[in-house]
Coordinates of C-alpha atoms and ligand atoms in Angstrom, one line a residue:
Chain A
M81 CA 72.4 41.2 41.1
S82 CA 73.9 44.0 39.4
T83 CA 72.7 47.5 40.2
K84 CA 70.6 49.9 38.3
A85 CA 68.5 52.5 38.4
I86 CA 65.2 52.1 36.3
V87 CA 63.2 54.8 34.6
C88 CA 61.0 52.4 32.6
R89 CA 59.4 49.2 34.8
C90 CA 57.5 47.5 32.2
E91 CA 60.5 47.4 29.7
D92 CA 63.5 47.7 31.9
V93 CA 65.1 50.8 30.4
T94 CA 67.7 52.1 32.8
L95 CA 68.8 55.7 33.4
A96 CA 72.0 55.0 31.9
D97 CA 70.0 53.7 28.5
I98 CA 68.6 57.1 28.2
Q99 CA 71.4 59.2 29.1
H100 CA 73.2 57.0 26.3
T101 CA 70.4 57.9 23.8
L102 CA 70.9 61.5 24.8
E103 CA 74.5 61.5 24.3
I104 CA 74.4 60.4 21.2
G105 CA 72.3 63.6 20.3
Y106 CA 68.6 62.7 20.4
R107 CA 66.5 65.3 22.3
T108 CA 62.6 64.4 22.1
V109 CA 60.8 62.1 24.2
E110 CA 59.5 60.3 21.3
E111 CA 63.2 59.5 20.1
V112 CA 64.1 58.4 23.8
K113 CA 60.9 56.2 23.3
R114 CA 61.7 54.6 20.0
Y115 CA 65.6 54.6 20.8
T116 CA 65.0 52.5 24.2
G117 CA 61.6 51.0 24.3
L118 CA 60.9 53.2 27.2
G119 CA 57.3 53.5 27.3
T120 CA 56.4 50.5 25.3
G121 CA 55.2 47.9 27.7
P122 CA 51.8 47.4 29.9
C123 CA 51.8 50.8 31.6
E124 CA 51.8 52.9 28.4
G125 CA 54.3 55.7 29.7
K126 CA 52.7 56.4 33.0
E127 CA 55.5 55.6 35.0
C128 CA 58.3 57.0 32.8
M129 CA 57.3 59.3 30.3
A130 CA 57.5 62.5 32.7
Q131 CA 60.9 61.3 33.7
A132 CA 61.7 61.1 30.1
A133 CA 60.6 64.5 29.2
R134 CA 62.4 65.7 32.4
L135 CA 66.2 64.6 31.4
C136 CA 65.4 65.7 27.7
L137 CA 64.3 69.2 28.8
M138 CA 67.5 69.0 30.8
A139 CA 69.9 67.8 28.0
L140 CA 68.3 70.6 26.0
R141 CA 69.1 73.4 28.1
T142 CA 72.7 72.5 28.7
D143 CA 73.2 72.4 24.6
G144 CA 73.2 76.5 24.9
P145 CA 71.4 79.5 26.0
D146 CA 69.1 79.6 23.0
K147 CA 67.8 76.1 24.3
N148 CA 66.6 77.5 27.5
D149 CA 62.9 78.0 26.8
A150 CA 62.8 74.7 24.8
V151 CA 59.4 72.8 24.8
V152 CA 59.0 69.2 25.1
E153 CA 56.3 67.4 23.6
P154 CA 54.8 64.0 25.0
F155 CA 54.6 60.9 22.3
T156 CA 51.6 60.4 21.0
S157 CA 48.5 59.0 23.2
R158 CA 47.2 56.1 21.5
P159 CA 43.9 53.9 22.2
P160 CA 43.3 52.1 24.3
V161 CA 45.0 54.0 27.2
Q162 CA 44.7 51.0 29.3
P163 CA 45.1 47.0 28.1
A164 CA 41.6 45.4 27.7
P165 CA 40.8 42.2 26.0
L166 CA 40.4 41.9 22.7
G167 CA 37.0 40.4 22.9
I168 CA 35.2 43.3 23.8
F169 CA 35.7 44.6 20.3
A170 CA 34.9 41.5 18.4
R171 CA 31.0 41.9 18.1
G172 CA 30.3 44.6 15.7
D173 CA 26.6 44.1 16.1
E174 CA 24.5 46.5 18.8
E175 CA 22.1 45.6 21.3
P176 CA 18.7 46.1 19.7
Chain W
M51 CA 52.1 36.2 58.6
D52 CA 49.1 38.3 59.0
R53 CA 49.7 42.4 58.0
R54 CA 46.0 43.2 58.4
L55 CA 44.7 46.1 61.5
N56 CA 42.7 44.1 64.0
E57 CA 40.9 47.7 64.9
V58 CA 39.8 48.1 61.3
P59 CA 36.8 45.8 59.6
H60 CA 37.8 43.3 57.2
G61 CA 35.3 41.7 54.7
E62 CA 34.5 37.8 55.2
R63 CA 37.4 35.5 54.7
L64 CA 38.2 33.7 51.4
T65 CA 41.1 31.5 50.3
L66 CA 43.2 31.7 47.2
Q67 CA 45.5 29.4 45.6
F68 CA 48.8 30.6 45.0
E69 CA 51.1 28.4 43.4
G70 CA 49.7 25.1 45.4
G71 CA 49.5 26.7 48.8
D72 CA 46.7 28.6 50.4
V73 CA 46.4 32.2 50.9
T74 CA 44.2 33.9 53.2
A75 CA 42.3 37.4 51.2
C76 CA 39.4 39.1 52.6
A77 CA 36.5 40.3 50.4
G78 CA 37.3 43.4 48.9
E79 CA 40.7 43.5 48.8
S80 CA 42.6 42.9 45.6
V81 CA 44.7 39.9 44.7
A82 CA 47.9 41.8 45.3
V83 CA 46.6 43.6 48.5
A84 CA 45.6 40.1 49.9
L85 CA 49.1 38.3 49.1
F86 CA 51.0 41.2 50.5
A87 CA 49.0 41.3 53.8
S88 CA 49.4 37.7 54.1
G89 CA 53.2 38.0 53.5
E90 CA 53.9 37.1 50.1
N91 CA 56.5 39.3 48.4
V92 CA 57.7 38.8 45.1
L93 CA 54.9 39.0 42.5
S94 CA 57.1 38.6 39.3
R95 CA 60.2 39.1 36.9
S96 CA 60.8 42.2 34.8
I97 CA 60.8 41.1 31.6
K98 CA 64.5 41.6 30.4
Y99 CA 66.6 41.3 33.5
H100 CA 64.2 39.2 35.4
R101 CA 64.6 41.6 38.3
P102 CA 62.3 40.7 41.3
R103 CA 59.2 43.0 41.0
G104 CA 56.6 43.3 43.5
F105 CA 53.6 45.2 42.8
F106 CA 54.1 49.2 42.9
C107 CA 51.1 51.6 42.3
L108 CA 48.4 49.6 43.6
A109 CA 46.0 51.5 41.4
G110 CA 46.4 49.8 37.5
H111 CA 48.6 52.3 36.6
C112 CA 52.4 50.7 36.2
G113 CA 51.9 47.2 35.0
A114 CA 54.3 46.1 37.8
C115 CA 52.0 43.2 39.4
L116 CA 51.0 41.2 36.4
M117 CA 49.9 37.5 37.2
R118 CA 48.5 34.3 36.0
I119 CA 45.2 34.3 37.3
D120 CA 42.5 31.3 36.8
G121 CA 45.0 30.5 34.0
K122 CA 45.2 34.0 32.2
P123 CA 48.8 35.6 31.6
N124 CA 49.3 39.1 32.5
V125 CA 46.2 40.1 34.5
R126 CA 46.6 42.9 36.9
A127 CA 46.8 41.4 40.1
C128 CA 45.8 45.0 42.0
K129 CA 43.1 45.4 39.7
T130 CA 41.3 42.1 40.6
P131 CA 39.3 41.6 43.1
A132 CA 40.0 38.2 45.1
K133 CA 37.4 35.6 44.8
E134 CA 37.3 32.2 46.5
G135 CA 39.2 29.6 44.8
M136 CA 40.8 31.8 42.6
R137 CA 44.3 30.4 41.0
V138 CA 47.1 32.6 41.3
E139 CA 50.6 32.5 39.7
R140 CA 53.7 34.0 38.9
Q141 CA 54.6 34.6 35.9
N142 CA 57.9 35.3 34.2
A143 CA 59.7 33.5 36.4
F144 CA 61.7 29.9 35.9
P145 CA 61.5 27.9 37.8
T146 CA 60.0 29.9 40.4
G147 CA 59.7 33.6 41.7
A148 CA 61.7 33.3 44.4
F149 CA 64.4 31.5 42.6
D150 CA 65.2 32.5 38.8
V151 CA 68.4 31.3 37.0
L152 CA 67.0 33.9 34.2
G153 CA 68.0 36.8 36.8
A154 CA 71.5 35.6 35.4
A155 CA 70.6 38.1 32.6
D156 CA 71.1 40.9 35.4
F157 CA 73.9 39.7 36.4
F158 CA 75.8 39.3 33.1
F159 CA 74.7 42.7 31.5
P160 CA 75.5 44.8 34.0
K161 CA 75.8 47.6 31.8
G162 CA 72.4 46.5 30.3
M163 CA 71.5 44.8 26.9
D164 CA 71.7 47.2 24.0
H165 CA 69.2 45.1 21.5
H166 CA 70.5 47.7 18.8
T167 CA 74.4 46.4 18.8
M168 CA 72.9 42.7 19.5
M169 CA 71.3 43.2 16.1
T170 CA 74.0 44.6 14.2
S171 CA 76.0 41.5 15.1
P172 CA 77.3 38.9 12.0
R173 CA 74.1 37.4 11.3
A174 CA 75.0 33.8 12.7
L175 CA 75.8 35.0 15.6
N176 CA 72.7 37.5 15.4
A177 CA 70.5 34.5 15.0
V178 CA 71.6 33.2 18.3
L179 CA 71.6 36.1 20.4
N180 CA 67.8 36.3 19.0
K181 CA 67.2 33.0 20.7
V182 CA 68.4 34.2 24.0
V183 CA 66.6 37.6 23.7
R184 CA 63.5 35.1 23.1
Q185 CA 63.9 33.2 26.0
L186 CA 64.6 36.1 28.4
G187 CA 62.2 38.8 26.9
G188 CA 58.3 38.6 27.1
L189 CA 55.6 38.5 29.2
G190 CA 53.9 35.6 30.7
K191 CA 52.9 32.1 28.3
L192 CA 49.7 31.8 26.8
P193 CA 46.7 31.4 28.5
D194 CA 45.1 27.7 29.3
L195 CA 42.8 26.5 26.6
P196 CA 39.3 27.4 27.1
T197 CA 37.0 25.1 29.2
P198 CA 34.3 23.4 26.8
Q199 CA 31.9 26.0 29.1
E200 CA 34.0 29.1 27.9
R201 CA 34.5 27.8 24.3
T202 CA 30.5 28.7 24.1
V203 CA 30.3 31.8 25.9
E204 CA 28.9 34.5 23.5
L205 CA 31.0 37.7 23.4
P206 CA 29.4 40.8 25.0
R207 CA 27.5 43.2 22.3
P208 CA 28.6 46.3 22.4
R209 CA 26.1 48.8 23.8
T210 CA 25.6 52.8 23.5
K211 CA 24.4 55.6 25.9
H212 CA 24.4 59.2 25.6
V213 CA 24.1 61.4 28.5
D214 CA 24.3 65.4 28.8
V215 CA 27.6 65.3 31.0
V216 CA 30.3 62.3 31.4
V217 CA 32.7 63.0 34.1
V218 CA 36.1 60.5 33.5
G219 CA 37.5 59.8 36.8
G220 CA 35.8 59.6 40.7
G221 CA 38.3 61.2 42.5
P222 CA 38.0 64.1 44.4
A223 CA 37.7 66.6 41.4
G224 CA 35.4 64.4 39.4
L225 CA 32.9 63.2 42.3
G226 CA 32.5 67.4 43.2
C227 CA 31.9 68.1 39.4
A228 CA 29.5 65.4 38.8
T229 CA 27.6 66.6 42.0
E230 CA 27.2 70.1 41.0
C231 CA 26.1 68.9 37.3
A232 CA 23.5 66.7 38.6
R233 CA 22.2 69.1 41.2
A234 CA 21.4 71.4 38.4
G235 CA 19.3 68.9 36.5
K236 CA 21.8 67.8 34.1
K237 CA 21.8 63.8 33.5
T238 CA 25.2 63.0 34.7
L239 CA 27.2 60.1 34.2
L240 CA 30.6 59.4 36.6
V241 CA 33.0 56.2 35.3
D242 CA 35.9 55.3 37.5
E243 CA 37.9 52.4 36.8
Q244 CA 38.6 51.4 40.4
D245 CA 36.0 48.8 42.2
R246 CA 35.4 51.5 44.8
V247 CA 35.3 55.5 44.1
G248 CA 37.2 58.1 45.7
G249 CA 40.4 58.1 43.9
S250 CA 43.0 59.5 45.9
L251 CA 40.9 60.1 49.2
L252 CA 41.0 56.6 49.4
A253 CA 45.1 56.9 50.0
H254 CA 44.9 59.9 52.5
P255 CA 44.8 59.4 56.2
Q256 CA 43.0 62.5 56.8
H257 CA 40.1 61.8 54.1
G258 CA 40.0 58.4 53.4
V259 CA 37.1 55.8 53.3
R260 CA 34.5 58.3 55.1
A261 CA 35.4 61.0 52.9
A262 CA 34.7 59.0 49.9
N263 CA 32.1 57.6 50.9
E264 CA 30.5 61.0 51.7
A265 CA 31.1 62.1 48.4
L266 CA 30.0 59.7 46.6
A267 CA 26.8 59.9 48.7
A268 CA 26.3 63.2 48.1
A269 CA 26.8 62.6 44.2
L270 CA 24.1 59.7 44.3
K271 CA 21.8 61.9 46.0
A272 CA 22.6 64.7 43.6
G273 CA 21.0 62.0 41.1
V274 CA 24.8 61.1 39.2
E275 CA 25.1 57.8 37.6
V276 CA 28.2 55.9 38.9
L277 CA 30.2 53.5 36.5
S278 CA 32.7 51.9 38.6
S279 CA 35.1 49.4 37.7
S280 CA 34.8 50.7 34.3
T281 CA 37.9 52.1 32.2
V282 CA 37.8 54.7 29.3
L283 CA 40.2 53.2 26.7
A284 CA 40.0 56.0 24.1
W285 CA 38.4 58.7 22.6
Y286 CA 37.3 57.6 19.1
P287 CA 36.9 61.0 16.9
E288 CA 36.1 59.6 13.6
D289 CA 33.4 56.5 14.9
A290 CA 30.2 57.2 15.3
P291 CA 28.0 55.4 18.0
K292 CA 25.3 54.7 15.4
A293 CA 25.1 54.7 11.5
G294 CA 24.1 58.8 10.8
A295 CA 25.2 59.8 14.2
E296 CA 27.7 62.7 14.7
P297 CA 31.2 60.9 14.8
G298 CA 33.3 61.2 18.3
L299 CA 32.7 58.7 21.1
L300 CA 34.5 57.5 24.4
A301 CA 35.0 53.4 24.4
V302 CA 34.2 52.4 27.6
H303 CA 35.8 49.2 29.1
T304 CA 32.5 47.9 31.6
P305 CA 32.2 44.5 33.3
D306 CA 29.5 44.0 30.6
G307 CA 31.4 44.7 27.9
L308 CA 32.2 47.7 25.4
L309 CA 29.9 50.8 25.9
K310 CA 30.2 53.4 23.3
L311 CA 29.5 56.4 25.4
T312 CA 28.5 60.0 23.9
A313 CA 27.8 63.4 25.9
S314 CA 26.8 66.7 25.5
R315 CA 29.7 67.7 27.8
Y316 CA 33.0 66.1 28.5
V317 CA 34.5 66.5 31.7
Y318 CA 38.2 64.8 32.2
A319 CA 38.9 64.7 36.0
T320 CA 41.8 61.4 35.4
G321 CA 43.8 62.5 38.4
S322 CA 47.6 61.6 38.4
Y323 CA 49.7 58.8 38.0
D324 CA 52.2 57.8 40.8
Q325 CA 56.0 58.6 40.0
N326 CA 59.1 57.0 41.7
A327 CA 62.4 58.5 42.5
I328 CA 65.8 57.9 40.6
F329 CA 68.3 56.3 42.0
T330 CA 70.2 52.9 42.3
D331 CA 68.3 49.7 42.3
N332 CA 64.9 51.8 42.7
D333 CA 62.4 49.0 41.2
R334 CA 63.3 47.0 44.1
P335 CA 60.2 45.4 45.6
G336 CA 59.0 47.4 48.6
V337 CA 60.3 50.5 47.0
L338 CA 56.4 52.6 46.8
P339 CA 54.8 55.5 45.6
A340 CA 53.5 57.2 48.9
R341 CA 49.9 56.9 47.9
A342 CA 50.5 53.1 47.0
V343 CA 51.3 52.6 50.6
G344 CA 48.5 55.3 52.0
R345 CA 46.0 52.8 49.8
L346 CA 47.4 49.9 51.7
L347 CA 46.7 51.6 55.2
V348 CA 43.7 53.9 54.6
R349 CA 41.7 52.3 51.9
F350 CA 42.5 48.1 52.9
G351 CA 43.7 48.4 56.7
V352 CA 46.7 47.0 55.9
R353 CA 50.1 47.9 58.1
P354 CA 52.5 48.3 55.5
A355 CA 55.9 47.8 57.6
K356 CA 57.4 48.2 60.5
K357 CA 60.1 50.4 60.1
P358 CA 59.3 52.3 56.7
V359 CA 61.2 55.4 55.2
V360 CA 59.1 57.9 53.7
V361 CA 60.7 60.2 51.4
G362 CA 59.4 63.7 50.9
D363 CA 58.7 67.2 52.4
G364 CA 55.0 67.8 51.3
P365 CA 51.8 67.7 53.3
Y366 CA 51.4 64.3 52.1
A367 CA 54.5 62.7 53.2
K368 CA 53.8 64.4 56.7
A369 CA 50.5 63.4 56.9
L370 CA 51.9 59.6 56.0
T371 CA 54.6 59.6 58.0
D372 CA 52.3 60.1 61.2
A373 CA 49.6 57.7 60.2
L374 CA 52.4 55.2 59.9
A375 CA 53.5 56.0 63.3
K376 CA 50.1 55.7 65.0
T377 CA 50.2 51.7 63.4
G378 CA 53.3 51.6 65.6
A379 CA 55.8 51.7 62.9
T380 CA 59.1 53.3 63.5
V381 CA 59.1 55.8 60.4
T382 CA 62.5 57.5 59.2
R383 CA 61.3 60.3 57.3
I384 CA 64.1 62.2 54.9
D385 CA 63.4 65.3 52.6
G386 CA 64.1 63.9 49.2
H387 CA 65.9 67.4 48.7
A388 CA 68.7 68.1 51.2
E389 CA 68.8 64.3 51.5
Q390 CA 68.2 61.8 49.0
I391 CA 68.4 57.9 48.5
T392 CA 71.1 57.2 46.5
Q393 CA 70.8 53.1 46.8
A394 CA 68.3 50.4 48.1
N395 CA 69.6 47.5 49.2
G396 CA 68.0 44.0 49.5
R397 CA 67.4 41.1 47.2
S398 CA 63.7 39.9 46.8
W399 CA 62.4 43.1 49.1
V400 CA 64.4 46.4 50.6
R401 CA 66.1 46.2 53.6
S402 CA 68.2 49.4 53.3
V403 CA 68.8 52.8 51.8
Q404 CA 71.6 54.7 51.3
T405 CA 71.2 58.3 51.8
S406 CA 73.4 61.3 49.8
K407 CA 74.3 61.9 53.4
Q408 CA 76.5 58.8 53.8
R409 CA 73.3 57.1 56.0
T410 CA 72.6 53.6 55.9
I411 CA 69.0 53.2 57.2
K412 CA 67.6 50.0 57.7
C413 CA 64.1 49.8 56.7
D414 CA 61.4 47.1 55.5
L415 CA 59.7 49.1 53.0
V416 CA 60.4 53.0 51.3
A417 CA 57.4 55.5 50.4
V418 CA 58.1 57.8 47.9
A419 CA 56.3 61.2 47.6
A420 CA 57.3 61.9 44.5
L421 CA 55.5 64.5 42.3
P422 CA 52.7 62.5 40.8
A423 CA 52.2 63.1 37.0
P424 CA 48.8 64.2 35.5
A425 CA 47.2 61.6 33.7
S426 CA 46.5 63.4 30.5
E427 CA 46.2 60.8 27.9
L428 CA 42.5 60.7 27.4
P429 CA 42.2 64.6 27.2
R430 CA 45.3 64.9 24.6
Q431 CA 43.3 62.2 22.5
H432 CA 40.4 64.6 22.5
G433 CA 42.5 67.4 21.4
V434 CA 42.9 69.4 24.4
P435 CA 46.8 71.0 24.4
V436 CA 48.8 70.3 27.1
A437 CA 52.3 71.7 28.3
F438 CA 55.1 70.3 30.6
T439 CA 55.8 71.9 33.7
D440 CA 58.2 70.4 36.1
R441 CA 56.5 71.7 39.5
L442 CA 53.0 70.3 37.9
G443 CA 54.6 67.0 37.7
G444 CA 54.2 66.7 34.1
F445 CA 52.3 66.9 31.1
H446 CA 49.3 69.1 32.2
C447 CA 46.0 70.1 30.4
Q448 CA 46.1 73.7 29.4
V449 CA 42.4 74.9 30.6
D450 CA 41.0 77.9 32.2
E451 CA 40.6 78.3 35.9
D452 CA 37.2 76.7 35.9
G453 CA 38.2 74.0 33.8
R454 CA 37.5 75.2 30.2
S455 CA 39.4 74.0 27.6
P456 CA 40.0 75.3 24.0
V457 CA 38.0 72.3 22.7
P458 CA 34.3 73.0 22.7
H459 CA 32.4 71.2 25.1
V460 CA 35.6 69.8 26.9
F461 CA 36.4 70.2 30.0
A462 CA 39.3 69.4 32.7
C463 CA 39.6 69.7 36.2
G464 CA 41.8 68.6 39.3
D465 CA 45.4 66.7 39.1
V466 CA 45.0 66.4 35.2
T467 CA 45.3 70.0 34.8
G468 CA 48.7 70.0 37.1
F469 CA 49.1 68.0 40.4
G470 CA 47.9 70.3 43.1
G471 CA 46.4 67.5 45.7
I472 CA 43.5 66.9 47.3
D473 CA 41.9 69.8 48.6
D474 CA 42.5 71.9 45.3
A475 CA 41.0 68.8 43.2
I476 CA 37.9 69.6 45.6
S477 CA 37.7 73.2 44.8
A478 CA 38.6 73.2 41.2
G479 CA 35.9 70.1 40.6
A480 CA 33.0 72.2 42.0
R481 CA 33.9 75.3 40.1
C482 CA 34.5 73.3 36.8
G483 CA 30.9 71.7 37.2
R484 CA 29.5 75.2 37.7
A485 CA 31.3 75.8 34.3
V486 CA 29.8 72.9 32.8
V487 CA 26.4 74.0 33.8
A488 CA 26.8 77.1 32.7
S489 CA 28.2 76.3 29.3
F490 CA 24.3 74.8 28.6
S491 CA 22.7 78.2 28.8
G492 CA 25.2 79.4 26.5
N493 CA 27.1 81.5 29.2
G494 CA 30.3 79.2 28.8
V495 CA 32.4 78.1 26.0
G496 CA 30.7 75.6 23.8
K497 CA 27.1 75.9 23.4
S498 CA 24.7 73.0 23.8
A499 CA 24.2 71.6 20.3
Ligands
LIG268 S1 49.3 48.2 38.0 FE1 49.3 46.8 39.8 S2 50.7 47.5 41.2 FE2 50.6 49.2 39.3

């Protein structure tokens, strides 16, 4: 077994993956998500998004003093926030 | 092996079918807790590198416990109540979870797999690599074919409901808020995704089952309607519950199907998600958030470990350390600042950790009390602004002292406004409840329609 520090457990995204993403210049949580797949698994970012934001913020702060009060934004929260069986949406008609 | 504590009452004994053998469960336990209590550790393999994965949050928030249950893939074992005769299998492992030849992916890609460079290889090689990736990736296998009875089952019809106040989340903040609203005569519905209401109270040795039951009893006595085992999936701003009605509804996944829920006031008391610390092999099974360890002990009466390490210096880490020691465990606590974990060792379960002070500590569990992250997705969908604050755990709702958000009729209280723990949540919930009530008489933001 090789050694890895995991940030996103669902998609096996490692700290090294995120550091690489930041090294090539990306700085937003959305970009980290799109480049690494972080936050796209069954937990939808519940375990990794805050960590990714923290790492982006640290990278922004090392970019220079003008970035000291840079803000980070979460990636878009899309329905459903928890996995659900499609069957519950399949019937359009309501109870009378 | 049975890790259940004798001095705690357990539900009636049941038998699960786990990969050909029998495993004992007690009524009231989830499948994940039943397996752990019976000494089964590895639940599955991870999606890409096939690393061993056990449960993590025990709250339905991480996806680490996906198993094949009664022929259905990707079911959360920590959210599935154990039932007599249930068929439980590991998934994402070949040939078995305990011995997984695909784990070679972890070995062959020590620096990780970069899907980007795999895709830019020459075409022929790309095709081959695609096949490799297909074989390695993916979650589970297709479900068993439906039985003749299942094939004729009618899909549940969606229902609609309107209340004065809906409170999402039945932890300390939500329970207190709902109780205040119901006491003032408002028709109040509390929705909670767990099968047992109480949220983080059920993970705290100094609060526990008794405090959760008392708070629930107070809510019921005040007239709160409680909908448990029900997950609010989304706020849909453009959908109307019925033709001609005002748009905007909460979609709720209940045991009886979809509920389209509308309310005059919406309160988000969704709490916070447990987080891990970042260190080498931090995903080793047995490295758990402190509150998951607390849930095992406090809610389920299961002995988490004999030699646990607790990481953290806050009040919760201290309370958990004491409670673990009371079970007879030898507990090592490290503060997580001056001394941090640098690496976890062990194959299918953690066996020791290394620290920044060059110590190696033998252990059979690591409880990480990292700052939980506010669960702000639903209020974000509802237009509530959030900000990132490190010491508050992540993206928290921006509301005033009493939980009023800038969005009319929408409130938030408790950890979702920034992690503060149970005592803060209790007082914030009560304050928010009073503000919600006041808003109906025009004293607060957002007049009643
Ligand atoms: S979702 Fe089940 S352990 Fe986290």
